[in-house]
C-alpha cells in the first residue's frame, strides 16, 4: 500500500484520541492495583506475599491473550478493539459491583481484567493507518493520552468515597462509555487489503499460524523475551512499591500520594521523549536507553528511597518509555496479514511476567514489612537485573525501522 492512500488528518486525529482513551483504560486498570492492594489486604485479611502468590497463580489466565489478537486478524481491527474494551470494562465493573464478596470472586474478575490489559491492540490501527514519517509520533501521542495518571490522583479518593472495589468499577463504566467512539471507527485499509487471505482461516487458528514465517517466529521469541523482562520487573515494582514506601520506609499516606502522582506524571514525559528519541536516534538506541535507565532507577529505589523520591519518578519515566518503544517497534516488524496474531503470540510470552513477577515477591518478601529493608533492597536489585536482560537481544536483532514504511520493513527483513 502506498503512503498516499492513508487516512485524512481529521480521521487520524480522531483515531489517535480514541486509541488513546483505550490506552487510558488499559493503563489505569493495570496500575490502580498499586493503591488498591493495601485495601485488598485489609478486606480479605491476607499478607502481601500471600496476595502475590494468588496474583501469580491467577495470572496464568493472561496467557490466553493470543485469542484476542487472533480475533483482530480474523474479524478485523474494529471487532478486535470492541472485544478488548468489553473484556476490560465488564470485568472491572463486576469488581466494582461484587468484587468484595469473596477473595475468589475478586481474583476471577481480576484475572479476566488482566487478560485484557497490556494487549495493546490499540497500537495496530495507528501503525497501519499512519504514514511512515509519523508512525512513531502518532503512536506515542496515543500512548501519552493513556498515561494520564488518573490512577494516582483519583484512586484513593474513590476508595474513601465509594469503597475500594469502585477503584476498578468506575473505570469499567468509563470503558463502556467510550464505546460510543467505536461506532465511528473505520476498519484499517491495510487489513481490508489483506482480508481475503483470512477467510480460509476463520475458526482455524492453525491456518493463521502457517502464515507466520521463520523470521517472524524468531522475532516473536525475541520480542516476547523482551516483554517478559519488562512485565516481570514492572510487576515486581507496581505490586509492592506502595507497601515499601509507606510501611518499610515509613512515609505518610499523603506523602506517598504526592510521590506517586509525580511518578505517574513522569510517564507522560517518558512517552513524549521516547517518541522523539525513536524518530531522531532510532529504535535500537531507544532499547538501550530505556533498559539502562530503568535499571539504574530501580536500584536507586532500593538504596536511596529514604533520601529522595527522584528514583521512583525516574523508574516510572523509564518503564513508560520502555513500553512506548515496545508498542511501536513490535507492531512495525510484522506483516499486515499476521500482525495481530504475531503480536498476540509475543504478548502471550510476555504473560510469563504476570506469573513470575508476583511469585518472586511471594518467594522473597517477608509477611511483615517490619525490619524488612534489606530484603526489599535485594528484591529491587533483582528487578533491576531483569530489566537489563533485554540488551542481550541485540546479539540476534539489530534491525532499525526508523522512517521506513511497513512494506519496506517487510521487504528488507525477508
mmCIF file of C-alpha atoms in Angstrom, residues 6-394:
data_model
loop_
_atom_site.group_PDB
_atom_site.id
_atom_site.type_symbol
_atom_site.label_atom_id
_atom_site.label_comp_id
_atom_site.label_asym_id
_atom_site.label_seq_id
_atom_site.Cartn_x
_atom_site.Cartn_y
_atom_site.Cartn_z
ATOM 1 C CA UNK A 6 -3.588 6.815 4.115
ATOM 2 C CA UNK A 7 -6.476 8.420 6.026
ATOM 3 C CA UNK A 8 -7.244 12.134 6.289
ATOM 4 C CA UNK A 9 -5.654 14.217 9.033
ATOM 5 C CA UNK A 10 -9.050 14.668 10.666
ATOM 6 C CA UNK A 11 -9.687 10.931 10.875
ATOM 7 C CA UNK A 12 -6.164 10.291 12.153
ATOM 8 C CA UNK A 13 -6.761 12.823 14.922
ATOM 9 C CA UNK A 14 -9.974 11.002 15.860
ATOM 10 C CA UNK A 15 -8.223 7.620 15.737
ATOM 11 C CA UNK A 16 -5.342 8.773 17.921
ATOM 12 C CA UNK A 17 -7.753 10.180 20.526
ATOM 13 C CA UNK A 18 -9.934 7.038 20.547
ATOM 14 C CA UNK A 19 -6.951 4.685 20.757
ATOM 15 C CA UNK A 20 -5.532 6.969 23.454
ATOM 16 C CA UNK A 21 -8.713 6.581 25.530
ATOM 17 C CA UNK A 22 -8.428 2.797 25.213
ATOM 18 C CA UNK A 23 -4.815 3.091 26.324
ATOM 19 C CA UNK A 24 -6.011 5.202 29.285
ATOM 20 C CA UNK A 25 -8.497 2.486 30.262
ATOM 21 C CA UNK A 26 -5.751 -0.126 29.947
ATOM 22 C CA UNK A 27 -3.132 1.838 31.860
ATOM 23 C CA UNK A 28 -5.494 2.796 34.692
ATOM 24 C CA UNK A 29 -6.668 -0.776 35.222
ATOM 25 C CA UNK A 30 -3.059 -2.014 35.101
ATOM 26 C CA UNK A 31 -1.708 0.471 37.655
ATOM 27 C CA UNK A 32 -4.617 1.095 40.027
ATOM 28 C CA UNK A 33 -3.611 -2.096 41.821
ATOM 29 C CA UNK A 34 -0.660 -0.266 43.400
ATOM 30 C CA UNK A 35 -3.060 1.740 45.577
ATOM 31 C CA UNK A 36 -5.753 -0.951 45.661
ATOM 32 C CA UNK A 37 -3.575 -3.727 47.096
ATOM 33 C CA UNK A 38 -3.345 -2.257 50.648
ATOM 34 C CA UNK A 39 -7.162 -2.098 50.741
ATOM 35 C CA UNK A 40 -7.445 -5.651 49.408
ATOM 36 C CA UNK A 41 -5.061 -6.966 52.060
ATOM 37 C CA UNK A 42 -7.212 -5.442 54.790
ATOM 38 C CA UNK A 43 -10.505 -6.522 53.166
ATOM 39 C CA UNK A 44 -9.549 -10.181 52.967
ATOM 40 C CA UNK A 45 -7.120 -10.340 55.900
ATOM 41 C CA UNK A 46 -4.097 -11.596 53.950
ATOM 42 C CA UNK A 47 -0.408 -10.639 53.803
ATOM 43 C CA UNK A 48 1.288 -9.079 50.781
ATOM 44 C CA UNK A 49 3.242 -12.280 49.926
ATOM 45 C CA UNK A 50 0.012 -14.323 50.038
ATOM 46 C CA UNK A 51 -1.661 -11.794 47.720
ATOM 47 C CA UNK A 52 1.321 -12.020 45.357
ATOM 48 C CA UNK A 53 1.035 -15.813 45.343
ATOM 49 C CA UNK A 54 -2.612 -15.721 44.237
ATOM 50 C CA UNK A 55 -1.886 -12.872 41.855
ATOM 51 C CA UNK A 56 0.745 -15.005 40.158
ATOM 52 C CA UNK A 57 -1.415 -18.130 40.001
ATOM 53 C CA UNK A 58 -4.454 -16.326 38.614
ATOM 54 C CA UNK A 59 -2.110 -14.516 36.219
ATOM 55 C CA UNK A 60 -1.968 -17.758 34.229
ATOM 56 C CA UNK A 61 -5.304 -16.747 32.669
ATOM 57 C CA UNK A 62 -3.470 -13.925 30.899
ATOM 58 C CA UNK A 63 -1.703 -16.481 28.679
ATOM 59 C CA UNK A 64 -4.888 -16.681 26.602
ATOM 60 C CA UNK A 65 -4.231 -13.167 25.329
ATOM 61 C CA UNK A 66 -3.367 -14.596 21.893
ATOM 62 C CA UNK A 67 -7.086 -15.269 21.337
ATOM 63 C CA UNK A 68 -7.912 -11.548 21.491
ATOM 64 C CA UNK A 69 -5.208 -10.736 18.977
ATOM 65 C CA UNK A 70 -6.269 -13.564 16.676
ATOM 66 C CA UNK A 71 -9.813 -12.171 16.576
ATOM 67 C CA UNK A 72 -8.315 -8.883 15.369
ATOM 68 C CA UNK A 73 -6.631 -10.680 12.454
ATOM 69 C CA UNK A 74 -9.617 -12.830 11.521
ATOM 70 C CA UNK A 75 -12.535 -10.435 12.051
ATOM 71 C CA UNK A 76 -10.735 -7.135 11.657
ATOM 72 C CA UNK A 77 -9.160 -4.487 13.844
ATOM 73 C CA UNK A 78 -12.517 -2.872 14.649
ATOM 74 C CA UNK A 79 -14.060 -6.064 16.049
ATOM 75 C CA UNK A 80 -10.833 -6.819 17.924
ATOM 76 C CA UNK A 81 -10.967 -3.392 19.586
ATOM 77 C CA UNK A 82 -14.613 -3.968 20.590
ATOM 78 C CA UNK A 83 -13.825 -7.302 22.239
ATOM 79 C CA UNK A 84 -10.826 -5.787 24.019
ATOM 80 C CA UNK A 85 -12.851 -2.938 25.506
ATOM 81 C CA UNK A 86 -15.602 -5.286 26.666
ATOM 82 C CA UNK A 87 -13.172 -7.703 28.328
ATOM 83 C CA UNK A 88 -11.587 -4.914 30.373
ATOM 84 C CA UNK A 89 -14.709 -2.887 31.100
ATOM 85 C CA UNK A 90 -17.184 -5.603 32.050
ATOM 86 C CA UNK A 91 -14.736 -7.368 34.365
ATOM 87 C CA UNK A 92 -13.776 -4.061 36.022
ATOM 88 C CA UNK A 93 -17.438 -3.161 36.531
ATOM 89 C CA UNK A 94 -18.093 -6.565 38.103
ATOM 90 C CA UNK A 95 -15.214 -5.985 40.527
ATOM 91 C CA UNK A 96 -16.962 -2.762 41.481
ATOM 92 C CA UNK A 97 -20.302 -4.470 41.998
ATOM 93 C CA UNK A 98 -19.349 -7.718 43.781
ATOM 94 C CA UNK A 99 -15.534 -7.808 43.993
ATOM 95 C CA UNK A 100 -15.511 -7.757 47.800
ATOM 96 C CA UNK A 101 -17.888 -10.729 48.218
ATOM 97 C CA UNK A 102 -15.176 -13.400 48.397
ATOM 98 C CA UNK A 103 -11.484 -13.297 47.582
ATOM 99 C CA UNK A 104 -12.064 -15.882 44.838
ATOM 100 C CA UNK A 105 -14.722 -13.684 43.233
ATOM 101 C CA UNK A 106 -12.281 -10.779 43.144
ATOM 102 C CA UNK A 107 -9.444 -12.833 41.668
ATOM 103 C CA UNK A 108 -11.658 -14.364 38.948
ATOM 104 C CA UNK A 109 -12.688 -10.926 37.687
ATOM 105 C CA UNK A 110 -9.153 -9.626 38.249
ATOM 106 C CA UNK A 111 -7.793 -12.444 36.078
ATOM 107 C CA UNK A 112 -10.233 -11.650 33.254
ATOM 108 C CA UNK A 113 -9.376 -7.963 33.553
ATOM 109 C CA UNK A 114 -5.669 -8.835 33.354
ATOM 110 C CA UNK A 115 -6.353 -10.812 30.181
ATOM 111 C CA UNK A 116 -7.385 -7.552 28.526
ATOM 112 C CA UNK A 117 -4.726 -5.207 29.929
ATOM 113 C CA UNK A 118 -1.454 -4.652 28.083
ATOM 114 C CA UNK A 119 -2.808 -6.394 24.980
ATOM 115 C CA UNK A 120 -2.136 -3.071 23.222
ATOM 116 C CA UNK A 121 -4.288 -3.810 20.177
ATOM 117 C CA UNK A 122 -4.874 -0.067 20.012
ATOM 118 C CA UNK A 123 -1.362 0.299 18.576
ATOM 119 C CA UNK A 124 -2.243 -1.675 15.440
ATOM 120 C CA UNK A 125 -4.806 0.699 13.852
ATOM 121 C CA UNK A 126 -2.424 3.610 14.413
ATOM 122 C CA UNK A 127 0.532 1.695 12.999
ATOM 123 C CA UNK A 128 -1.422 0.552 9.939
ATOM 124 C CA UNK A 129 -3.061 3.912 9.176
ATOM 125 C CA UNK A 130 -0.090 6.239 9.812
ATOM 126 C CA UNK A 131 2.459 7.368 7.202
ATOM 127 C CA UNK A 132 5.956 6.091 7.958
ATOM 128 C CA UNK A 133 7.255 9.525 8.946
ATOM 129 C CA UNK A 134 4.534 9.933 11.601
ATOM 130 C CA UNK A 135 4.091 6.347 12.798
ATOM 131 C CA UNK A 136 6.207 6.565 15.943
ATOM 132 C CA UNK A 137 4.995 10.019 16.956
ATOM 133 C CA UNK A 138 1.316 9.110 16.372
ATOM 134 C CA UNK A 139 1.704 6.006 18.498
ATOM 135 C CA UNK A 140 3.479 7.997 21.160
ATOM 136 C CA UNK A 141 0.713 10.629 21.322
ATOM 137 C CA UNK A 142 -1.945 7.947 21.858
ATOM 138 C CA UNK A 143 0.326 6.328 24.418
ATOM 139 C CA UNK A 144 0.715 9.732 26.100
ATOM 140 C CA UNK A 145 -3.064 10.110 26.443
ATOM 141 C CA UNK A 146 -3.147 6.695 28.057
ATOM 142 C CA UNK A 147 -0.534 7.717 30.579
ATOM 143 C CA UNK A 148 -2.530 10.474 32.270
ATOM 144 C CA UNK A 149 -2.037 9.293 35.891
ATOM 145 C CA UNK A 150 -5.656 9.179 36.996
ATOM 146 C CA UNK A 151 -4.852 6.045 38.993
ATOM 147 C CA UNK A 152 -2.561 8.101 41.239
ATOM 148 C CA UNK A 153 -4.876 11.106 41.531
ATOM 149 C CA UNK A 154 -8.366 9.639 41.926
ATOM 150 C CA UNK A 155 -7.771 6.089 43.128
ATOM 151 C CA UNK A 156 -7.635 6.688 46.878
ATOM 152 C CA UNK A 157 -10.385 9.373 46.872
ATOM 153 C CA UNK A 158 -12.657 6.874 45.081
ATOM 154 C CA UNK A 159 -11.844 4.202 47.661
ATOM 155 C CA UNK A 160 -12.631 6.579 50.532
ATOM 156 C CA UNK A 161 -15.882 7.778 48.962
ATOM 157 C CA UNK A 162 -17.332 4.580 47.459
ATOM 158 C CA UNK A 163 -15.163 1.660 48.608
ATOM 159 C CA UNK A 164 -12.045 0.120 47.095
ATOM 160 C CA UNK A 165 -13.898 -2.049 44.565
ATOM 161 C CA UNK A 166 -15.048 1.080 42.750
ATOM 162 C CA UNK A 167 -11.433 1.984 42.085
ATOM 163 C CA UNK A 168 -11.973 -0.621 39.354
ATOM 164 C CA UNK A 169 -15.727 -0.324 38.848
ATOM 165 C CA UNK A 170 -15.878 3.344 37.870
ATOM 166 C CA UNK A 171 -13.368 2.809 35.107
ATOM 167 C CA UNK A 172 -15.390 -0.153 33.930
ATOM 168 C CA UNK A 173 -18.196 2.354 33.348
ATOM 169 C CA UNK A 174 -15.718 4.662 31.595
ATOM 170 C CA UNK A 175 -14.728 1.834 29.251
ATOM 171 C CA UNK A 176 -18.324 1.136 28.315
ATOM 172 C CA UNK A 177 -18.899 4.861 27.720
ATOM 173 C CA UNK A 178 -16.086 5.203 25.170
ATOM 174 C CA UNK A 179 -17.769 2.535 23.040
ATOM 175 C CA UNK A 180 -19.623 5.491 21.509
ATOM 176 C CA UNK A 181 -16.412 6.315 19.636
ATOM 177 C CA UNK A 182 -16.173 2.759 18.342
ATOM 178 C CA UNK A 183 -19.164 3.230 16.047
ATOM 179 C CA UNK A 184 -17.250 5.887 14.122
ATOM 180 C CA UNK A 185 -14.069 3.847 13.775
ATOM 181 C CA UNK A 186 -13.256 2.536 10.294
ATOM 182 C CA UNK A 187 -11.581 -0.740 9.506
ATOM 183 C CA UNK A 188 -7.939 -0.162 8.592
ATOM 184 C CA UNK A 189 -7.193 -0.017 4.891
ATOM 185 C CA UNK A 190 -4.282 -2.394 5.230
ATOM 186 C CA UNK A 191 -6.489 -5.027 6.886
ATOM 187 C CA UNK A 192 -9.141 -4.586 4.181
ATOM 188 C CA UNK A 193 -6.459 -5.156 1.545
ATOM 189 C CA UNK A 194 -5.474 -8.495 3.086
ATOM 190 C CA UNK A 195 -8.807 -9.698 4.476
ATOM 191 C CA UNK A 196 -9.235 -12.201 1.641
ATOM 192 C CA UNK A 197 -6.255 -14.087 2.999
ATOM 193 C CA UNK A 198 -8.057 -14.503 6.324
ATOM 194 C CA UNK A 199 -11.241 -16.099 5.028
ATOM 195 C CA UNK A 200 -9.615 -19.502 4.745
ATOM 196 C CA UNK A 201 -8.640 -19.423 8.414
ATOM 197 C CA UNK A 202 -11.852 -18.335 10.131
ATOM 198 C CA UNK A 203 -12.150 -20.688 13.075
ATOM 199 C CA UNK A 204 -8.808 -22.289 12.223
ATOM 200 C CA UNK A 205 -6.043 -20.851 14.344
ATOM 201 C CA UNK A 206 -3.525 -23.317 12.913
ATOM 202 C CA UNK A 207 -4.090 -21.825 9.468
ATOM 203 C CA UNK A 208 -3.174 -18.410 10.808
ATOM 204 C CA UNK A 209 -0.001 -19.814 12.318
ATOM 205 C CA UNK A 210 1.004 -21.242 8.928
ATOM 206 C CA UNK A 211 1.184 -17.687 7.586
ATOM 207 C CA UNK A 212 3.982 -16.902 10.062
ATOM 208 C CA UNK A 213 7.411 -17.369 8.518
ATOM 209 C CA UNK A 214 10.670 -18.422 10.176
ATOM 210 C CA UNK A 215 11.938 -14.858 10.501
ATOM 211 C CA UNK A 216 8.664 -13.878 12.181
ATOM 212 C CA UNK A 217 8.928 -16.723 14.705
ATOM 213 C CA UNK A 218 12.431 -15.540 15.529
ATOM 214 C CA UNK A 219 11.218 -12.023 16.249
ATOM 215 C CA UNK A 220 8.210 -13.315 18.195
ATOM 216 C CA UNK A 221 10.629 -15.092 20.533
ATOM 217 C CA UNK A 222 12.943 -12.089 20.812
ATOM 218 C CA UNK A 223 10.187 -9.532 21.378
ATOM 219 C CA UNK A 224 8.353 -11.902 23.724
ATOM 220 C CA UNK A 225 11.512 -12.314 25.812
ATOM 221 C CA UNK A 226 11.987 -8.538 25.998
ATOM 222 C CA UNK A 227 8.350 -8.167 27.024
ATOM 223 C CA UNK A 228 8.776 -10.856 29.714
ATOM 224 C CA UNK A 229 11.598 -8.858 31.281
ATOM 225 C CA UNK A 230 9.628 -5.610 31.182
ATOM 226 C CA UNK A 231 6.476 -7.213 32.583
ATOM 227 C CA UNK A 232 8.322 -9.084 35.326
ATOM 228 C CA UNK A 233 10.340 -6.111 36.514
ATOM 229 C CA UNK A 234 7.455 -3.628 36.359
ATOM 230 C CA UNK A 235 5.084 -6.078 38.054
ATOM 231 C CA UNK A 236 7.631 -6.537 40.848
ATOM 232 C CA UNK A 237 7.630 -2.767 41.273
ATOM 233 C CA UNK A 238 3.935 -1.903 40.990
ATOM 234 C CA UNK A 239 2.742 -4.704 43.276
ATOM 235 C CA UNK A 240 4.995 -3.760 46.187
ATOM 236 C CA UNK A 241 6.112 -0.150 45.959
ATOM 237 C CA UNK A 242 3.187 1.299 47.957
ATOM 238 C CA UNK A 243 3.921 -1.068 50.847
ATOM 239 C CA UNK A 244 7.657 -0.416 50.537
ATOM 240 C CA UNK A 245 7.406 3.361 50.786
ATOM 241 C CA UNK A 246 4.694 3.509 53.439
ATOM 242 C CA UNK A 247 5.427 0.538 55.696
ATOM 243 C CA UNK A 248 9.113 -0.211 55.128
ATOM 244 C CA UNK A 249 10.488 3.292 54.532
ATOM 245 C CA UNK A 250 7.795 4.849 56.744
ATOM 246 C CA UNK A 251 6.473 7.826 54.767
ATOM 247 C CA UNK A 252 2.919 9.060 55.348
ATOM 248 C CA UNK A 253 -0.021 8.231 53.100
ATOM 249 C CA UNK A 254 -0.281 11.829 51.887
ATOM 250 C CA UNK A 255 3.424 11.958 51.064
ATOM 251 C CA UNK A 256 3.143 8.668 49.191
ATOM 252 C CA UNK A 257 0.219 10.001 47.158
ATOM 253 C CA UNK A 258 2.317 13.030 46.234
ATOM 254 C CA UNK A 259 5.291 10.857 45.227
ATOM 255 C CA UNK A 260 3.062 8.502 43.227
ATOM 256 C CA UNK A 261 1.334 11.349 41.416
ATOM 257 C CA UNK A 262 4.665 12.790 40.289
ATOM 258 C CA UNK A 263 5.760 9.299 39.219
ATOM 259 C CA UNK A 264 2.580 8.970 37.176
ATOM 260 C CA UNK A 265 3.109 12.370 35.565
ATOM 261 C CA UNK A 266 6.640 11.341 34.637
ATOM 262 C CA UNK A 267 5.219 8.561 32.460
ATOM 263 C CA UNK A 268 3.718 11.228 30.196
ATOM 264 C CA UNK A 269 7.129 12.870 29.781
ATOM 265 C CA UNK A 270 8.581 9.413 29.145
ATOM 266 C CA UNK A 271 6.056 8.818 26.361
ATOM 267 C CA UNK A 272 6.850 12.184 24.777
ATOM 268 C CA UNK A 273 10.594 11.761 24.877
ATOM 269 C CA UNK A 274 10.661 8.157 23.652
ATOM 270 C CA UNK A 275 8.714 9.114 20.526
ATOM 271 C CA UNK A 276 11.268 11.810 19.744
ATOM 272 C CA UNK A 277 14.199 9.522 20.560
ATOM 273 C CA UNK A 278 12.877 6.773 18.286
ATOM 274 C CA UNK A 279 12.336 9.188 15.402
ATOM 275 C CA UNK A 280 15.662 11.010 15.784
ATOM 276 C CA UNK A 281 18.040 8.348 17.138
ATOM 277 C CA UNK A 282 16.320 5.119 16.199
ATOM 278 C CA UNK A 283 14.608 2.155 17.817
ATOM 279 C CA UNK A 284 17.779 0.278 18.800
ATOM 280 C CA UNK A 285 19.185 3.266 20.670
ATOM 281 C CA UNK A 286 15.812 3.581 22.412
ATOM 282 C CA UNK A 287 16.041 -0.002 23.704
ATOM 283 C CA UNK A 288 19.490 0.605 25.211
ATOM 284 C CA UNK A 289 18.439 3.943 26.708
ATOM 285 C CA UNK A 290 15.287 2.520 28.346
ATOM 286 C CA UNK A 291 16.857 -0.643 29.693
ATOM 287 C CA UNK A 292 19.830 1.030 31.357
ATOM 288 C CA UNK A 293 17.773 3.975 32.629
ATOM 289 C CA UNK A 294 15.132 1.714 34.187
ATOM 290 C CA UNK A 295 17.757 -0.472 35.883
ATOM 291 C CA UNK A 296 19.565 2.497 37.459
ATOM 292 C CA UNK A 297 16.253 3.927 38.665
ATOM 293 C CA UNK A 298 15.109 0.705 40.352
ATOM 294 C CA UNK A 299 18.467 0.365 42.100
ATOM 295 C CA UNK A 300 18.011 3.941 43.283
ATOM 296 C CA UNK A 301 14.646 2.959 44.793
ATOM 297 C CA UNK A 302 16.361 0.129 46.644
ATOM 298 C CA UNK A 303 19.123 2.180 48.259
ATOM 299 C CA UNK A 304 18.149 5.867 48.135
ATOM 300 C CA UNK A 305 14.378 5.868 48.752
ATOM 301 C CA UNK A 306 14.871 7.418 52.199
ATOM 302 C CA UNK A 307 16.857 10.291 50.668
ATOM 303 C CA UNK A 308 14.840 11.310 47.603
ATOM 304 C CA UNK A 309 11.745 10.268 45.602
ATOM 305 C CA UNK A 310 13.505 11.029 42.321
ATOM 306 C CA UNK A 311 14.285 7.385 41.586
ATOM 307 C CA UNK A 312 10.632 6.361 41.960
ATOM 308 C CA UNK A 313 9.772 9.104 39.473
ATOM 309 C CA UNK A 314 12.567 8.042 37.112
ATOM 310 C CA UNK A 315 11.570 4.375 37.350
ATOM 311 C CA UNK A 316 8.071 5.156 36.081
ATOM 312 C CA UNK A 317 9.561 7.517 33.466
ATOM 313 C CA UNK A 318 11.833 4.825 32.021
ATOM 314 C CA UNK A 319 9.337 1.976 32.350
ATOM 315 C CA UNK A 320 6.811 4.058 30.369
ATOM 316 C CA UNK A 321 9.496 4.886 27.809
ATOM 317 C CA UNK A 322 10.338 1.184 27.525
ATOM 318 C CA UNK A 323 6.711 0.287 26.885
ATOM 319 C CA UNK A 324 6.442 3.078 24.317
ATOM 320 C CA UNK A 325 9.392 1.579 22.467
ATOM 321 C CA UNK A 326 7.828 -1.899 22.562
ATOM 322 C CA UNK A 327 4.445 -0.717 21.303
ATOM 323 C CA UNK A 328 5.963 0.930 18.246
ATOM 324 C CA UNK A 329 8.777 -1.469 17.365
ATOM 325 C CA UNK A 330 6.929 -4.774 17.687
ATOM 326 C CA UNK A 331 3.970 -3.732 15.538
ATOM 327 C CA UNK A 332 6.343 -2.439 12.836
ATOM 328 C CA UNK A 333 8.201 -5.714 12.444
ATOM 329 C CA UNK A 334 5.305 -7.967 11.392
ATOM 330 C CA UNK A 335 3.474 -8.201 8.064
ATOM 331 C CA UNK A 336 -0.133 -6.953 7.981
ATOM 332 C CA UNK A 337 -1.666 -10.393 7.465
ATOM 333 C CA UNK A 338 -0.129 -11.740 10.679
ATOM 334 C CA UNK A 339 0.448 -8.542 12.668
ATOM 335 C CA UNK A 340 -2.209 -9.022 15.359
ATOM 336 C CA UNK A 341 -1.673 -12.797 15.618
ATOM 337 C CA UNK A 342 2.109 -12.408 15.906
ATOM 338 C CA UNK A 343 1.689 -9.577 18.415
ATOM 339 C CA UNK A 344 -0.676 -11.834 20.350
ATOM 340 C CA UNK A 345 1.926 -14.603 20.460
ATOM 341 C CA UNK A 346 4.609 -12.187 21.665
ATOM 342 C CA UNK A 347 2.194 -10.914 24.318
ATOM 343 C CA UNK A 348 1.390 -14.492 25.316
ATOM 344 C CA UNK A 349 5.078 -14.987 26.051
ATOM 345 C CA UNK A 350 5.123 -11.676 27.909
ATOM 346 C CA UNK A 351 2.472 -13.008 30.284
ATOM 347 C CA UNK A 352 5.200 -15.092 31.893
ATOM 348 C CA UNK A 353 5.972 -11.858 33.730
ATOM 349 C CA UNK A 354 2.437 -11.774 35.157
ATOM 350 C CA UNK A 355 3.204 -15.062 36.897
ATOM 351 C CA UNK A 356 6.933 -14.841 37.617
ATOM 352 C CA UNK A 357 6.914 -11.261 38.965
ATOM 353 C CA UNK A 358 4.352 -11.880 41.740
ATOM 354 C CA UNK A 359 5.777 -15.330 42.553
ATOM 355 C CA UNK A 360 9.235 -13.816 43.048
ATOM 356 C CA UNK A 361 7.648 -11.407 45.513
ATOM 357 C CA UNK A 362 5.958 -14.320 47.301
ATOM 358 C CA UNK A 363 9.263 -16.224 47.483
ATOM 359 C CA UNK A 364 11.466 -13.323 48.606
ATOM 360 C CA UNK A 365 9.407 -10.868 50.653
ATOM 361 C CA UNK A 366 8.520 -11.498 54.317
ATOM 362 C CA UNK A 367 4.962 -11.440 55.666
ATOM 363 C CA UNK A 368 5.772 -8.459 57.871
ATOM 364 C CA UNK A 369 7.373 -5.272 56.494
ATOM 365 C CA UNK A 370 8.959 -4.526 59.887
ATOM 366 C CA UNK A 371 12.787 -4.601 59.657
ATOM 367 C CA UNK A 372 12.496 -5.858 56.080
ATOM 368 C CA UNK A 373 14.508 -3.108 54.337
ATOM 369 C CA UNK A 374 17.382 -5.400 53.353
ATOM 370 C CA UNK A 375 15.042 -7.984 51.851
ATOM 371 C CA UNK A 376 13.195 -5.364 49.807
ATOM 372 C CA UNK A 377 16.531 -3.955 48.608
ATOM 373 C CA UNK A 378 17.594 -7.400 47.366
ATOM 374 C CA UNK A 379 14.195 -7.781 45.677
ATOM 375 C CA UNK A 380 14.558 -4.497 43.780
ATOM 376 C CA UNK A 381 18.140 -5.247 42.758
ATOM 377 C CA UNK A 382 16.809 -8.439 41.183
ATOM 378 C CA UNK A 383 14.152 -6.385 39.358
ATOM 379 C CA UNK A 384 16.916 -4.103 38.044
ATOM 380 C CA UNK A 385 18.936 -7.050 36.746
ATOM 381 C CA UNK A 386 15.876 -8.445 34.958
ATOM 382 C CA UNK A 387 15.194 -5.180 33.122
ATOM 383 C CA UNK A 388 18.796 -5.205 31.832
ATOM 384 C CA UNK A 389 18.405 -8.627 30.215
ATOM 385 C CA UNK A 390 16.712 -7.260 27.032
ATOM 386 C CA UNK A 391 20.102 -5.853 25.998
ATOM 387 C CA UNK A 392 21.158 -9.410 25.133
ATOM 388 C CA UNK A 393 18.528 -9.390 22.352
ATOM 389 C CA UNK A 394 20.879 -7.151 20.352
#
